Amino acid sequence: MKFLDQPPRFLFFTGKGGVGKTSIACATAIQLAEAGKRVLLVSTDPASNVGQVFGISIGNNITAVPAVPRLAALEIDPQAAAQVYRDRIVGPVRGILPEDVVKGIEEQLSGACTTEIAAFDEFTSLLIDSPLTSDYDHIIFDTAPTGHTIRLLQLPGAWSGFLEEGKGDASCLGPLAGLEKQREQYKAAVDALADSRRTRLILVARAQQSTLREVARTHEELAGIGLKQQYLVINGILPKIEAENDPLAAAIYKREQAALHAIPEVLKELPQDQVILKPFDLVGLEALRQLLIDIPYQAYTIIDSPIELNKPSLSRLVDSIAADGHGLVMTMGKGGVGKTTVAAAVAVELAHRGLPVHLTTSDPAAHLSDTLNGTLDNLTVSRIDPHEETERYRQQVLETKGAKLDAHGRALLEEDLRSPCTEEIAVFQAFSRIIREAGKKFVVMDTAPTGHTLLLLDATGAYHREVVRQMDKANLHFTTPMMQLQDPKQTKILIVTLAEKTPVLEAANLQSDLRRAGIEPWAWVINNSVAATTTSSTLLHQRAQNELREINAVAEKYSKRYAVVPMLKDEPVGVSRLLELAGNSK
């Protein structure tokens, strides 16, 4: 593999959700450790599954991987990091300042902004020379899906500049109190990220036109902030031999090869590796050891038995959704499971039935227009763009609060609104504004990957608690966005997953997190299933056999209401194919 030639100390794996970043990062860590290097594998994804891949519990402390000498792992847990961060700020003043002042500081530190800063703070501590990391030859980062990775890698520069200019006032006073002390750490992190002798970025993709276009955008954005030593890994390519006697495999192979031939020009200049699709789930050491090497399929043990599957269709779920006449439908799940596609299919099916639908997304990396590739009566489409919403929020604050200030006060307010924390508030306001429409029409929302959706819900919960505190005193009736999400008559949550062990476990963890927030998922959607198709490809048949176990687990353990969406010969892009996706297995 070219990306493993003379690897520098820091290796970052990034890309669209579901392309195999975690598997390739874990396989890389194993290979380097077994070559005699001391390796630390770090996940910066709030929905990390590194521990599940290795079959151990990792968490927010550096943990040795027992089966692999010289390998340790760390999952940056945003919530745990936020608690440590809060304790570091509040601890020294507890018992010194009045209790009501301490409570006020704690309230300032309770939101998602603090959570993001704390995780970022922990991330940058791994990029500097410190006793914590001095023992490791390589530190490998398995990052969150693309949009949030770009934000994470931009933050050292954003916060360094913000602090150097002396910014920070009311809205981020609590969170910023700890950042000021870390100025030198952030500068060192910026230097490490920009140094090609120390840092290499590996863009992971699939052989899909949409994924490769996104990788091209990621390449240019990260190159623009100084991360120029980039490699490209295209994962999960179907081998030509599988396409010889099977129509489904032939269609997949043709589609993948067309995408590879049409690869964006900016990616052609990057060193490239290709990883062949394997017939097994990438869980456990033996599977990971085989990921980065090519093994003839004759060497695998193939189970050849008939596929028997109950496959309830997505259109049956839409029947129940449509009966209400309006409401909020949200697709949630790990990156790469097809949330955008499922959201678009549900929205198109509802609109096709003559119902008014607003389809939107809160995922910074999602591109609904690419998926729809057309228009439809009764359907409007939008996107919560963090940059646009932040600018809208800034202008709103300046026109309201700022109008009452003198020149000096307005200047201070403008400085405060340049804080990266402002984005959190702006995105939450846009989210709240859109879901209010669900009282009159259908709003179908494609959410960001799991971890960042939970951070948005954290902001929603913080807002809810503050409204409850104020309204209870005034004895007024109120409804918050969180109350709307918790009401099954108003909101239907669709958890989207794949019929593979790790995605199903991640979906189950998401369901538990939602339930702790008082939100009960309405149904599961098992997307892109080979088991729901007919195939004579040996490799695809083996993957279908593996899927049956996971589909049965969903039906028996996690959700009585579910749909199985089959893998299609053609990529589900465009209104007609989305309609086919919704009703194909009916």
XYZ file of C-alpha atoms in Angstrom:
586
model
C 0.000 0.000 0.000
C 1.430 3.355 -1.069
C -0.007 5.211 1.916
C 2.115 2.962 4.176
C 5.410 3.771 2.430
C 7.649 5.497 4.989
C 4.673 6.657 7.077
C 5.112 9.817 9.192
C 4.192 9.938 12.856
C 0.609 11.191 12.382
C -1.780 9.416 10.006
C -5.309 10.775 9.536
C -8.019 8.665 7.886
C -11.027 10.625 6.692
C -13.862 10.435 4.169
C -17.607 10.093 3.797
C -19.296 7.920 6.410
C -19.441 4.192 5.692
C -16.472 4.022 3.309
C -14.397 1.928 5.714
C -12.223 4.502 7.498
C -12.328 2.657 10.808
C -11.525 -0.741 9.305
C -8.592 0.600 7.278
C -7.293 2.634 10.236
C -7.464 -0.452 12.490
C -5.818 -2.646 9.857
C -3.049 -0.059 9.458
C -2.495 0.107 13.218
C -2.200 -3.699 13.407
C 0.236 -3.842 10.489
C 2.524 -1.158 11.936
C 2.418 -2.660 15.431
C 3.225 -6.139 14.130
C 6.147 -4.590 12.227
C 7.611 -3.552 15.585
C 6.315 0.009 15.893
C 4.618 1.405 18.982
C 1.213 2.621 17.829
C -1.625 4.638 19.351
C -4.941 4.401 17.507
C -7.269 7.336 18.247
C -10.905 7.769 17.247
C -12.223 11.332 17.069
C -15.674 10.150 15.952
C -18.332 10.747 18.660
C -19.949 7.495 17.435
C -16.706 5.537 17.511
C -16.778 1.768 17.020
C -13.050 1.021 17.330
C -13.714 -0.958 20.516
C -16.351 -3.048 18.745
C -13.956 -3.809 15.880
C -11.374 -5.188 18.318
C -13.959 -6.777 20.601
C -12.820 -4.852 23.691
C -13.964 -1.856 25.727
C -11.740 1.174 25.109
C -13.316 4.507 26.080
C -11.704 7.796 27.022
C -8.438 6.407 28.418
C -5.473 4.981 26.502
C -6.051 1.221 26.562
C -3.717 -1.568 25.443
C -5.102 -3.942 22.819
C -4.190 -7.281 24.465
C -4.061 -9.332 21.275
C -1.656 -6.940 19.513
C 1.602 -6.141 21.333
C 2.714 -2.489 21.032
C -0.804 -1.319 20.067
C -2.979 0.904 22.270
C -6.225 2.698 21.481
C -8.193 5.701 22.658
C -11.756 6.784 21.859
C -12.233 10.494 22.499
C -15.604 10.530 24.245
C -16.998 14.066 23.832
C -19.184 13.820 26.933
C -16.378 12.505 29.162
C -13.983 15.097 27.729
C -16.544 17.828 28.427
C -16.866 16.739 32.067
C -13.084 16.805 32.549
C -13.010 20.212 30.862
C -15.788 21.542 33.129
C -14.067 20.194 36.249
C -10.815 21.878 35.221
C -12.536 25.256 34.970
C -15.037 25.051 37.820
C -12.921 23.090 40.325
C -10.544 25.937 41.303
C -13.402 28.364 42.055
C -15.745 25.958 43.837
C -15.962 26.967 47.513
C -14.358 30.337 46.758
C -17.011 32.043 44.635
C -20.666 32.228 45.781
C -22.685 29.114 44.930
C -25.030 30.970 42.557
C -22.013 32.244 40.578
C -20.580 28.706 40.343
C -23.957 27.420 39.135
C -24.002 30.143 36.513
C -20.593 29.064 35.237
C -21.723 25.432 35.142
C -24.804 26.449 33.126
C -22.574 28.250 30.603
C -20.548 25.060 30.278
C -23.530 22.721 29.794
C -24.086 23.078 26.050
C -22.851 21.308 22.941
C -20.363 24.113 22.296
C -18.428 23.091 25.406
C -18.607 19.446 24.306
C -17.078 20.263 20.929
C -14.349 22.442 22.437
C -13.457 19.790 25.026
C -13.129 17.035 22.419
C -11.050 19.373 20.267
C -8.898 20.246 23.295
C -8.170 16.563 23.862
C -7.479 16.045 20.137
C -4.853 18.795 20.017
C -3.109 17.428 23.114
C -2.182 14.362 21.022
C -0.450 16.460 18.351
C 2.143 18.032 20.626
C 5.243 16.647 22.311
C 4.067 15.490 25.734
C 4.603 12.614 28.188
C 1.173 11.309 27.145
C 2.305 10.421 23.613
C 6.115 10.345 23.777
C 6.255 6.518 23.797
C 4.509 6.114 20.407
C 6.165 5.939 16.995
C 2.858 6.464 15.197
C -0.464 8.035 16.177
C -3.310 7.032 13.866
C -6.524 9.070 13.825
C -9.797 7.459 12.767
C -11.863 10.571 12.246
C -15.534 11.492 12.104
C -17.225 11.709 8.686
C -15.965 14.328 6.264
C -17.845 17.522 7.124
C -17.045 17.322 10.827
C -13.448 16.246 10.240
C -12.889 19.375 8.158
C -14.304 21.432 11.019
C -12.110 19.601 13.554
C -8.959 20.163 11.491
C -9.864 23.817 10.939
C -10.463 24.460 14.646
C -6.821 24.746 15.798
C -6.340 27.646 13.389
C -9.787 29.120 14.088
C -9.355 29.113 17.855
C -5.700 30.253 17.697
C -6.670 33.276 15.592
C -9.701 33.975 17.757
C -7.630 33.980 20.942
C -4.715 35.927 19.458
C -7.114 38.722 18.505
C -8.452 38.805 22.066
C -11.968 37.795 21.070
C -14.623 36.207 23.241
C -17.328 37.825 25.281
C -20.752 36.780 26.518
C -22.032 33.825 24.479
C -18.907 31.700 24.882
C -17.563 33.082 28.151
C -17.692 29.755 29.969
C -16.201 27.536 27.256
C -13.549 30.114 26.315
C -12.279 30.377 29.880
C -10.386 27.121 29.419
C -9.278 27.786 25.852
C -7.210 30.861 26.704
C -4.825 28.676 28.737
C -4.207 26.393 25.752
C -2.920 28.993 23.256
C 0.533 27.415 22.843
C -0.963 23.937 22.479
C -3.146 25.051 19.570
C -0.234 26.758 17.825
C 1.799 23.544 18.122
C -1.148 21.561 16.736
C -1.418 23.872 13.709
C 2.316 23.450 13.058
C 2.090 19.641 13.292
C -0.898 19.421 10.936
C 0.805 21.572 8.295
C 4.147 19.688 8.436
C 4.200 16.980 5.722
C 7.150 15.305 7.465
C 4.942 14.659 10.498
C 1.384 14.383 9.099
C -0.183 12.372 6.267
C -3.870 12.505 5.382
C -5.491 9.414 3.840
C -8.753 10.099 2.001
C -10.886 6.945 2.008
C -13.586 6.544 -0.641
C -15.746 4.007 -2.440
C -15.903 3.571 -6.196
C -19.018 5.760 -6.413
C -19.313 9.028 -8.308
C -20.964 10.899 -5.407
C -18.357 9.692 -2.907
C -15.440 10.566 -5.187
C -16.886 14.046 -5.805
C -17.101 14.581 -2.059
C -13.532 13.357 -1.580
C -12.412 15.835 -4.230
C -14.085 18.674 -2.298
C -12.492 17.432 0.921
C -9.072 17.300 -0.756
C -9.323 20.927 -1.837
C -10.675 22.204 1.493
C -7.989 20.471 3.537
C -5.233 21.487 1.105
C -6.513 25.039 1.557
C -5.767 24.926 5.299
C -2.290 23.487 4.790
C -2.826 19.692 4.843
C -1.272 18.953 1.482
C 0.319 15.519 1.887
C -2.709 13.448 0.906
C -3.200 9.889 -0.307
C -6.322 8.263 -1.767
C -7.612 4.792 -0.829
C -10.593 3.427 -2.777
C -12.134 0.698 -0.677
C -14.458 -2.255 -1.324
C -14.032 -2.696 -5.079
C -15.853 -5.704 -6.530
C -13.400 -7.977 -8.433
C -14.050 -8.529 -12.135
C -14.351 -12.320 -11.777
C -17.566 -11.882 -9.720
C -19.266 -9.995 -12.580
C -18.957 -12.774 -15.162
C -22.155 -14.766 -14.487
C -24.368 -12.593 -12.284
C -26.472 -9.594 -13.489
C -26.382 -7.798 -10.109
C -22.615 -8.211 -9.716
C -22.107 -7.195 -13.365
C -24.120 -4.003 -12.807
C -22.186 -3.156 -9.635
C -18.845 -3.815 -11.362
C -19.805 -1.674 -14.371
C -20.981 1.160 -12.124
C -17.787 1.085 -10.041
C -15.484 0.995 -13.060
C -17.344 3.930 -14.647
C -16.849 5.922 -11.431
C -13.135 5.068 -11.357
C -12.684 6.144 -14.988
C -14.495 9.433 -14.290
C -12.503 10.217 -11.143
C -12.216 14.000 -10.569
C -9.051 15.551 -12.003
C -7.789 16.838 -8.632
C -7.699 13.252 -7.298
C -5.730 11.847 -10.234
C -2.602 13.559 -8.923
C -2.760 11.779 -5.542
C -0.991 8.471 -4.802
C -3.783 5.869 -4.967
C -4.419 2.427 -3.457
C -7.363 0.112 -4.145
C -8.753 -2.396 -1.633
C -10.792 -5.343 -2.942
C -14.222 -6.116 -1.412
C -14.037 -8.985 1.069
C -16.769 -11.603 1.615
C -16.663 -11.282 5.427
C -17.451 -8.640 8.057
C -14.380 -6.640 9.065
C -14.593 -7.438 12.767
C -11.816 -9.177 14.690
C -8.063 -9.425 14.213
C -8.009 -12.109 11.540
C -10.408 -10.199 9.295
C -8.453 -6.951 9.756
C -5.134 -8.649 8.988
C -6.566 -9.738 5.618
C -8.067 -6.378 4.676
C -4.989 -4.734 3.154
C -3.723 -7.816 1.296
C -5.181 -9.450 -1.812
C -6.175 -13.084 -1.233
C -7.649 -15.231 -4.047
C -11.302 -16.020 -3.350
C -10.521 -19.719 -3.667
C -8.735 -19.355 -0.332
C -11.940 -18.370 1.487
C -14.433 -20.855 2.905
C -17.719 -20.192 1.114
C -21.082 -21.263 2.564
C -23.528 -21.982 -0.253
C -27.093 -22.318 1.020
C -30.430 -20.741 -0.018
C -31.346 -17.258 1.229
C -34.725 -17.166 2.993
C -35.722 -13.698 4.100
C -38.844 -11.834 5.168
C -38.339 -8.428 3.559
C -40.978 -5.827 4.534
C -40.722 -2.872 2.138
C -40.050 0.796 2.776
C -43.365 1.646 1.082
C -45.236 -0.121 3.911
C -43.619 2.230 6.404
C -44.585 5.172 4.185
C -48.215 3.937 4.244
C -48.286 4.459 8.025
C -46.423 7.780 7.840
C -48.780 9.148 5.148
C -51.871 8.306 7.201
C -51.103 11.183 9.604
C -51.257 13.829 6.842
C -48.294 15.787 8.277
C -45.427 15.402 10.715
C -41.665 15.274 11.155
C -39.711 12.270 9.838
C -36.007 12.088 10.731
C -33.483 9.587 9.411
C -30.652 8.916 11.853
C -27.668 6.600 11.909
C -23.961 6.149 11.398
C -22.367 7.822 8.393
C -22.502 5.835 5.162
C -25.582 3.726 5.900
C -27.688 5.639 3.383
C -29.628 8.127 5.541
C -29.703 10.685 2.724
C -30.970 8.123 0.210
C -33.654 6.769 2.573
C -34.799 10.289 3.518
C -35.030 11.230 -0.160
C -36.920 8.006 -0.988
C -39.464 8.613 1.807
C -39.914 12.255 0.767
C -40.315 11.381 -2.928
C -42.833 8.626 -2.143
C -44.905 10.984 0.046
C -44.815 13.735 -2.585
C -45.706 11.207 -5.298
C -48.880 10.513 -3.299
C -49.822 14.189 -3.537
C -48.739 15.203 -0.020
C -46.766 18.449 0.611
C -43.201 17.631 1.700
C -40.166 19.668 2.751
C -36.978 17.579 2.462
C -33.966 18.994 4.297
C -30.645 17.971 5.831
C -28.537 18.972 8.831
C -25.521 17.022 7.559
C -22.698 19.376 6.429
C -21.485 16.712 3.975
C -24.859 15.773 2.489
C -25.881 16.783 -1.009
C -29.605 16.159 -1.443
C -29.668 17.757 -4.879
C -27.184 15.148 -6.132
C -29.411 12.335 -4.815
C -32.657 13.771 -6.211
C -31.150 14.840 -9.539
C -34.468 16.402 -10.506
C -37.702 17.959 -9.218
C -41.140 16.704 -8.224
C -44.498 18.366 -7.579
C -45.324 18.858 -3.866
C -41.616 18.588 -2.896
C -39.363 21.426 -1.716
C -35.731 20.863 -0.814
C -33.376 22.791 1.481
C -30.154 22.395 3.416
C -29.063 23.761 6.776
C -25.777 25.304 5.684
C -23.693 26.115 8.791
C -21.948 29.077 7.138
C -25.172 30.627 5.816
C -27.021 30.055 9.089
C -24.167 31.541 11.105
C -24.151 34.682 8.958
C -27.961 34.918 9.219
C -27.724 34.611 13.026
C -24.973 37.246 13.243
C -27.041 39.718 11.235
C -30.128 38.987 13.359
C -28.240 39.650 16.614
C -26.623 42.815 15.267
C -29.986 44.160 14.070
C -31.711 43.448 17.396
C -29.321 43.431 20.349
C -26.712 45.467 18.446
C -29.132 48.254 17.564
C -29.312 49.283 21.215
C -25.541 49.485 21.725
C -23.086 52.347 21.274
C -20.137 52.006 18.876
C -17.890 50.396 21.493
C -20.565 47.905 22.602
C -21.396 47.006 19.008
C -17.721 46.377 18.266
C -17.507 44.020 21.244
C -20.659 42.221 20.102
C -19.257 41.791 16.584
C -16.084 40.297 18.059
C -18.116 37.888 20.182
C -20.127 36.765 17.140
C -16.930 35.752 15.325
C -16.405 32.968 17.855
C -16.607 29.433 16.380
C -19.207 28.753 19.118
C -21.685 30.966 17.270
C -22.207 28.240 14.676
C -23.713 25.892 17.269
C -26.396 28.420 18.176
C -27.140 29.268 14.535
C -27.538 25.642 13.424
C -29.820 24.884 16.366
C -32.036 27.869 15.512
C -32.310 26.717 11.882
C -33.143 23.187 13.046
C -35.891 24.507 15.324
C -37.300 26.762 12.614
C -37.626 23.946 10.084
C -39.193 21.353 12.369
C -41.956 23.811 13.312
C -43.233 23.446 9.726
C -44.213 19.836 10.500
C -47.472 21.039 12.023
C -48.821 21.753 8.533
C -46.882 19.483 6.152
C -44.404 16.626 6.125
C -40.859 17.597 6.989
C -38.341 14.854 6.184
C -34.918 15.563 7.692
C -31.715 13.765 6.802
C -29.532 14.232 9.876
C -25.778 14.364 10.330
C -24.020 11.109 11.341
C -24.885 9.759 14.785
C -22.407 11.496 17.074
C -23.054 14.961 15.720
C -26.803 14.454 15.655
C -26.570 13.662 19.371
C -24.634 16.901 19.899
C -27.446 18.768 18.131
C -29.943 17.001 20.388
C -27.771 18.006 23.350
C -28.218 21.646 22.309
C -31.958 20.990 21.903
C -32.080 19.532 25.414
C -30.143 22.443 26.925
C -32.582 24.889 25.304
C -35.519 22.806 26.580
C -34.218 22.873 30.161
C -33.745 26.649 30.051
C -37.255 27.228 28.645
C -38.770 24.926 31.291
C -36.932 26.827 34.039
C -38.171 30.211 32.806
C -41.715 29.208 31.832
C -42.418 27.289 35.028
C -41.786 30.468 36.969
C -44.256 32.344 34.749
C -46.777 29.454 34.758
C -47.086 29.631 30.938
C -47.909 26.879 28.418
C -45.064 26.083 26.010
C -43.748 23.519 23.525
C -40.024 23.156 22.875
C -38.323 21.373 19.954
C -37.303 18.591 22.342
C -40.938 18.047 23.352
C -41.836 17.776 19.662
C -39.118 15.156 19.123
C -40.356 13.182 22.126
C -43.976 13.107 20.895
C -44.525 10.077 18.593
C -47.655 11.742 17.197
C -45.504 14.566 15.842
C -42.146 12.895 15.105
C -41.136 9.563 13.586
C -37.466 8.616 13.909
C -36.173 6.134 11.318
C -32.892 4.503 12.358
C -31.017 3.565 9.190
C -28.418 0.807 9.226
C -26.765 -1.868 7.118
C -27.104 -5.616 7.635
C -23.600 -5.887 9.087
C -22.522 -6.522 12.658
C -20.871 -3.188 13.432
C -23.550 -0.921 11.859
C -26.296 -2.847 13.698
C -24.476 -2.472 17.042
C -23.970 1.231 16.347
C -27.673 1.605 15.531
C -28.574 -0.178 18.776
C -26.324 2.230 20.718
C -27.997 5.183 18.995
C -31.397 3.793 19.964
C -30.281 3.594 23.607
C -28.987 7.192 23.494
C -32.273 8.414 22.039
C -34.284 6.559 24.657
C -32.230 8.174 27.423
C -33.286 11.518 25.916
C -36.937 10.405 26.030
C -37.121 9.854 22.258
C -38.471 6.485 21.072
C -37.378 5.466 17.531
C -40.376 4.618 15.351
C -38.792 2.106 12.941
C -35.525 0.734 11.582
C -34.557 0.682 7.904
C -31.985 -1.939 6.840
C -30.543 -0.432 3.696
C -28.647 -1.722 0.657
C -29.250 -5.389 1.462
C -27.774 -8.095 -0.763
C -29.924 -10.690 1.033
C -33.032 -8.936 -0.306
C -31.860 -9.539 -3.882
C -31.198 -12.576 -6.053
C -27.539 -13.220 -6.835
C -25.347 -16.060 -8.088
C -22.084 -14.250 -7.325
C -20.100 -16.327 -4.832
C -18.847 -13.268 -2.995
C -22.222 -11.493 -2.858
C -23.958 -14.730 -1.840
C -21.578 -15.060 1.099
C -22.223 -11.472 2.132
C -25.978 -12.175 1.896
C -25.583 -15.157 4.230
C -23.781 -12.922 6.728
C -26.608 -10.374 6.491
C -29.345 -12.826 7.538
C -27.987 -13.067 11.061
C -28.026 -9.280 11.481
C -31.488 -8.790 9.918
C -32.895 -11.399 12.301
C -31.210 -9.610 15.224
C -32.953 -6.366 14.269
C -36.366 -8.079 14.029
C -35.976 -10.069 17.259
C -34.056 -7.667 19.547
C -34.304 -4.080 18.398
C -37.446 -3.196 16.442
C -40.663 -4.952 15.516
C -41.313 -2.281 12.876
C -38.631 -2.346 10.180
C -38.044 -2.380 6.422
C -35.407 -4.096 4.295
C -34.288 -2.086 1.276
C -32.538 -4.156 -1.426
C -29.316 -3.267 -3.164
C -30.260 -2.014 -6.639
C -28.446 -2.647 -9.887
C -28.369 1.098 -10.512
C -27.272 3.678 -7.969
C -30.428 5.159 -6.351
C -30.066 8.629 -7.839
C -33.020 10.472 -9.380
C -36.749 10.528 -8.650
C -37.652 7.346 -10.586
C -34.974 5.227 -8.894
C -35.891 6.614 -5.475
C -39.488 5.592 -6.092
C -38.224 2.156 -7.104
C -36.215 2.007 -3.877
C -39.275 2.808 -1.784
C -41.475 0.149 -3.352
C -39.082 -2.292 -4.991
C -39.583 -5.067 -2.428
C -43.313 -4.482 -1.935
